[in-house]
Amino acid sequence: MILVTGGAGYIGSHCVLALQEAGYEVVVFDNLSSGHSEVIGCTELFQGDLTNLPDIMAVFEGRKIDAVMHFAAKIEVGESVIAPQKYYYNNVYGTLNLLNAMKEFNVSKIVFSSTAAVYGEPEYTPINENHPKNPINPYGRTKLMIENILDDYDKAYGLRSVCFRYFNVAGADTQGRTGEWHEPETHLIPNILKAGSGKIFEIYGADYDTKDGTCIRDYINVENLAQAHLLGLEYLLNGGATDCFNLGTNEGSSVKEVFAACEKITKSEIPVKIHPRRAGDAAVLVADNSKVKSVLGWSPKKTLEDSIASAYQWEKSLQGVLIA
Ligand code: UDP
């Protein structure tokens, strides 16, 4: 059985579906502070909080957990600057409790949801895994701390881990079972798709040193991302050593390009205006994904357009839920 912490969240829920489709039994652990139980169907849900050790201990009791996928975390960069305590407490302390429980119950494999934010301001692009790690906000620092903790736990206790450093995750389940559902929503594609009926999409800066002045990001499809997690899990189950991998496409798209693709796919004119830059945004963030390709045999299959199309379908159903 695979334990998925944060399994009711955006990326976690796609991995829950992928695990089940691959034949794994899954138990989800989630405090539902930002996740939604609707997106995991009838998967077993244990509602608890990682910062409360007895909660997570209770999940391991009476279940044969073979490995963990760990997504539960606070993930808003801006909030992490204003409220770092919340981030260190939830992300770092919460993970320590999870690792405690794993150690107690002799569970020695974990796939960890990390981020390209561990690299900080890019010194070169595309970014490979050896790029210096200098996160520029508390969120990124919590993720890097956890990566370091996992390395130390391997050396001391034999806990093996795969850390995936995500670039910009996009899209939704093509069967419409789950998708991006953040409140408030800060991400580019859902924000573009939510514009209209009085809401104007804001481009955060059009004066960057890029081809069209807007920021360039590497958008990786969430279903493809979930497949990488399955490969990471199988790698660990087959005895693979602790390692970290970028998950991205090697290709960048500008905010204006993403916006144009959204207008094309939705067949609508989306209201837009140029806004000043958002603090902390790097001009270009693109992954070098050669390591995950060669070690895990993973490669991204879906295009940015595929991601926008599934995100649009999901956004329409979400608006139906919220209006209903
Ligand atoms: N962005 C934007 N308007 C929005 C949301 C995002 O122009 O309403 C830009 C943002 O400045 C960045 C890119 O879109 O350059 C991707 O931002 P997102 O928040 O989706 O992901 P991040 O790169 O911060 O992880």
Coordinates of C-alpha atoms in Angstrom, one line a residue, residues 31-294:
N31 CA -5.7 17.9 6.5
L32 CA -8.0 19.3 3.8
S33 CA -6.7 22.8 4.6
S34 CA -6.3 23.4 0.9
G35 CA -7.1 20.0 -0.6
H36 CA -10.6 18.8 -1.6
S37 CA -11.9 15.4 -0.7
E38 CA -14.1 15.5 -3.9
V39 CA -11.1 14.9 -6.1
I40 CA -10.1 11.5 -4.8
G41 CA -13.4 9.8 -5.3
C42 CA -13.7 6.8 -3.0
T43 CA -10.0 6.5 -2.2
E44 CA -9.4 5.9 1.6
L45 CA -8.9 9.3 3.2
F46 CA -7.3 9.7 6.6
Q47 CA -7.9 13.3 7.7
G48 CA -5.1 14.4 9.9
D49 CA -2.3 16.9 10.2
L50 CA 1.4 16.1 9.9
T51 CA 2.3 18.6 12.6
N52 CA 0.4 16.3 15.0
L53 CA 2.6 13.1 15.4
P54 CA -0.2 10.8 16.7
D55 CA -2.2 11.6 13.5
I56 CA 0.4 10.3 11.2
M57 CA 1.5 7.4 13.5
A58 CA -2.1 6.2 13.4
V59 CA -2.1 5.8 9.6
F60 CA 0.9 3.5 9.8
E61 CA -0.7 1.4 12.6
G62 CA -2.5 -1.5 11.2
R63 CA -1.6 -0.8 7.6
K64 CA 1.3 -2.3 5.6
I65 CA 2.7 0.8 4.0
D66 CA 5.4 -0.1 1.3
A67 CA 6.3 3.5 0.4
V68 CA 5.3 7.1 0.8
M69 CA 4.6 9.9 -1.7
H70 CA 4.9 13.2 0.2
F71 CA 3.0 16.2 -1.2
A72 CA 1.5 17.7 1.9
A73 CA 2.9 21.2 2.2
K74 CA 2.2 24.9 2.2
I75 CA 3.1 26.1 -1.3
E76 CA 2.5 29.9 -1.7
V77 CA 5.7 31.8 -2.2
G78 CA 4.3 35.2 -1.3
E79 CA 2.7 33.9 1.9
S80 CA 5.9 32.2 2.9
V81 CA 7.6 35.6 3.0
I82 CA 5.0 37.1 5.2
A83 CA 4.4 34.1 7.4
P84 CA 7.6 32.0 7.4
Q85 CA 6.8 30.3 10.7
K86 CA 3.8 28.6 9.1
Y87 CA 6.1 27.3 6.3
Y88 CA 8.9 26.0 8.5
Y89 CA 6.4 24.5 10.9
N90 CA 4.1 22.8 8.4
N91 CA 6.7 21.8 5.8
V92 CA 9.8 21.0 7.8
Y93 CA 8.4 20.0 11.2
G94 CA 5.5 18.1 9.5
T95 CA 8.0 16.2 7.4
L96 CA 10.1 15.3 10.4
N97 CA 7.0 13.8 12.0
L98 CA 6.3 11.8 8.8
L99 CA 9.9 10.6 8.8
N100 CA 9.6 9.7 12.5
A101 CA 6.6 7.5 11.7
M102 CA 8.3 5.9 8.7
K103 CA 11.4 5.1 10.8
E104 CA 9.2 3.7 13.6
F105 CA 7.3 1.4 11.2
N106 CA 10.4 0.5 9.1
V107 CA 9.1 2.2 5.9
S108 CA 12.3 3.1 4.0
K109 CA 11.2 4.6 0.6
I110 CA 9.8 8.1 -0.1
V111 CA 9.1 10.1 -3.2
F112 CA 9.2 13.8 -2.3
S113 CA 7.6 16.7 -4.0
S114 CA 10.3 19.4 -4.3
T115 CA 10.5 22.4 -6.5
A116 CA 12.7 24.4 -8.9
A117 CA 12.5 27.1 -6.3
V118 CA 15.4 25.3 -4.6
Y119 CA 17.7 26.7 -7.3
G120 CA 16.8 30.4 -6.7
E121 CA 17.9 33.0 -9.2
P122 CA 19.2 31.0 -12.2
E123 CA 22.9 31.4 -13.0
Y124 CA 22.4 29.6 -16.3
T125 CA 19.5 28.0 -18.2
P126 CA 18.3 25.4 -18.9
I127 CA 18.9 24.5 -15.2
N128 CA 20.3 21.0 -14.4
E129 CA 20.4 19.3 -11.0
N130 CA 23.9 20.5 -10.3
H131 CA 22.9 24.1 -10.5
P132 CA 23.7 25.9 -7.2
K133 CA 20.9 25.8 -4.7
N134 CA 20.2 29.3 -3.3
P135 CA 16.4 29.6 -2.7
I136 CA 15.3 33.2 -2.4
N137 CA 12.2 32.7 -0.3
P138 CA 11.1 30.7 2.8
Y139 CA 9.0 28.3 0.7
G140 CA 12.0 27.2 -1.4
R141 CA 14.2 27.1 1.7
T142 CA 11.8 24.6 3.4
K143 CA 11.9 22.3 0.4
L144 CA 15.7 22.4 0.2
M145 CA 15.9 21.8 4.0
I146 CA 13.8 18.7 3.5
E147 CA 15.9 17.5 0.6
N148 CA 19.0 17.8 2.9
I149 CA 17.2 16.0 5.8
L150 CA 16.3 13.2 3.4
D151 CA 20.0 12.9 2.4
D152 CA 21.0 12.7 6.0
Y153 CA 18.3 10.2 6.9
D154 CA 19.6 8.0 4.1
K155 CA 23.2 8.1 5.4
A156 CA 22.1 7.5 9.0
Y157 CA 19.0 5.3 8.7
G158 CA 19.0 3.9 5.1
L159 CA 15.8 5.9 4.1
R160 CA 15.9 6.1 0.3
S161 CA 14.3 9.0 -1.5
V162 CA 13.5 10.4 -4.9
C163 CA 13.1 14.2 -4.9
F164 CA 11.3 15.7 -7.9
R165 CA 12.0 19.3 -8.6
Y166 CA 9.0 20.6 -10.4
F167 CA 9.0 23.5 -12.9
N168 CA 5.6 24.9 -13.8
V169 CA 2.9 22.2 -13.4
A170 CA -0.1 22.7 -15.7
G171 CA -3.2 21.0 -16.9
A172 CA -5.8 18.6 -15.4
D173 CA -6.9 15.0 -15.5
T174 CA -8.2 14.4 -19.0
Q175 CA -11.2 12.4 -17.6
G176 CA -12.2 15.5 -15.5
R177 CA -11.8 13.9 -12.1
T178 CA -9.4 16.4 -10.7
G179 CA -7.5 19.6 -11.6
E180 CA -6.1 22.8 -10.1
W181 CA -8.3 24.1 -7.3
H182 CA -6.5 26.7 -5.2
E183 CA -8.1 29.4 -3.2
P184 CA -6.9 32.0 -3.9
E185 CA -5.5 31.0 -7.3
T186 CA -2.2 32.6 -8.1
H187 CA -1.0 30.5 -11.1
L188 CA -0.8 31.7 -14.6
I189 CA -3.0 29.3 -16.6
P190 CA -6.0 29.2 -14.2
N191 CA -5.8 32.9 -13.8
I192 CA -6.0 33.5 -17.6
L193 CA -8.9 31.0 -17.8
K194 CA -10.8 32.7 -14.9
A195 CA -10.6 36.1 -16.6
G196 CA -13.7 37.5 -18.3
S197 CA -17.1 38.7 -16.9
G198 CA -15.5 41.7 -15.3
K199 CA -12.2 40.0 -14.3
I200 CA -9.1 41.2 -16.2
F201 CA -6.0 39.0 -16.5
E202 CA -2.9 40.8 -15.4
I203 CA 0.5 40.2 -17.0
Y204 CA 3.1 40.7 -14.2
G205 CA 5.7 42.6 -16.1
A206 CA 6.3 43.1 -19.9
D207 CA 9.7 44.7 -19.5
Y208 CA 11.9 41.6 -18.9
D209 CA 14.9 40.9 -21.0
T210 CA 13.1 38.1 -23.0
K211 CA 11.9 37.9 -26.6
D212 CA 8.6 39.6 -25.9
G213 CA 9.3 41.2 -22.6
T214 CA 7.3 38.7 -20.5
C215 CA 8.7 35.9 -18.2
I216 CA 9.5 32.5 -19.6
R217 CA 8.6 29.3 -17.8
D218 CA 8.7 25.6 -18.5
Y219 CA 5.1 24.2 -18.3
I220 CA 5.0 20.5 -17.5
N221 CA 1.7 18.6 -17.8
V222 CA 0.4 17.2 -14.5
E223 CA -0.6 13.8 -15.9
N224 CA 2.9 13.4 -17.4
L225 CA 4.3 14.5 -14.0
A226 CA 2.3 11.9 -12.2
Q227 CA 3.8 9.2 -14.5
A228 CA 7.2 10.3 -13.5
H229 CA 6.2 9.8 -9.8
L230 CA 5.2 6.2 -10.7
L231 CA 8.6 5.6 -12.3
G232 CA 10.3 7.2 -9.2
L233 CA 8.4 4.9 -6.9
E234 CA 9.2 1.8 -9.0
Y235 CA 12.9 2.9 -9.1
L236 CA 12.9 2.9 -5.3
L237 CA 10.9 -0.4 -5.0
N238 CA 13.5 -2.0 -7.3
G239 CA 16.4 -0.8 -5.0
G240 CA 17.3 2.5 -6.6
A241 CA 19.5 4.9 -4.7
T242 CA 18.5 8.3 -3.3
D243 CA 18.5 10.9 -6.0
C244 CA 16.9 14.1 -7.3
F245 CA 15.5 14.9 -10.7
N246 CA 14.1 18.0 -12.5
L247 CA 10.7 17.6 -13.9
G248 CA 10.2 19.9 -16.9
T249 CA 10.2 19.9 -20.7
N250 CA 13.5 21.7 -21.6
E251 CA 11.3 24.3 -23.4
G252 CA 10.1 27.7 -22.3
S253 CA 7.0 29.7 -23.1
S254 CA 6.5 33.3 -22.4
V255 CA 3.4 34.7 -20.5
K256 CA 2.3 36.2 -23.8
E257 CA 2.6 32.9 -25.6
V258 CA 0.6 31.1 -22.9
F259 CA -2.0 33.8 -23.1
A260 CA -2.3 33.6 -26.9
A261 CA -2.6 29.8 -26.6
C262 CA -5.4 30.2 -24.1
E263 CA -7.3 32.6 -26.4
K264 CA -6.9 30.1 -29.2
I265 CA -8.1 27.1 -27.2
T266 CA -11.0 28.9 -25.5
K267 CA -11.9 30.6 -28.8
S268 CA -12.4 33.8 -26.9
E269 CA -10.9 37.2 -26.5
I270 CA -9.7 37.4 -22.9
P271 CA -9.4 40.8 -21.2
V272 CA -5.8 41.6 -20.4
K273 CA -3.7 44.4 -19.0
I274 CA 0.0 44.9 -18.2
H275 CA 0.7 45.1 -14.5
P276 CA 4.0 45.9 -12.9
R277 CA 6.4 43.0 -12.2
R278 CA 5.6 40.6 -9.3
A279 CA 8.4 40.6 -6.7
G280 CA 10.7 37.6 -6.8
D281 CA 9.9 36.5 -10.4
A282 CA 13.0 35.4 -12.4
A283 CA 13.0 36.3 -16.1
V284 CA 13.6 32.7 -17.4
L285 CA 13.2 29.3 -15.7
V286 CA 13.6 26.3 -17.9
A287 CA 14.6 22.7 -16.9
D288 CA 17.3 20.6 -18.2
N289 CA 15.5 17.2 -18.0
S290 CA 18.2 15.0 -19.4
K291 CA 18.8 13.3 -16.0
V292 CA 15.3 12.0 -15.5
K293 CA 15.2 10.9 -19.1
S294 CA 18.3 8.8 -18.8

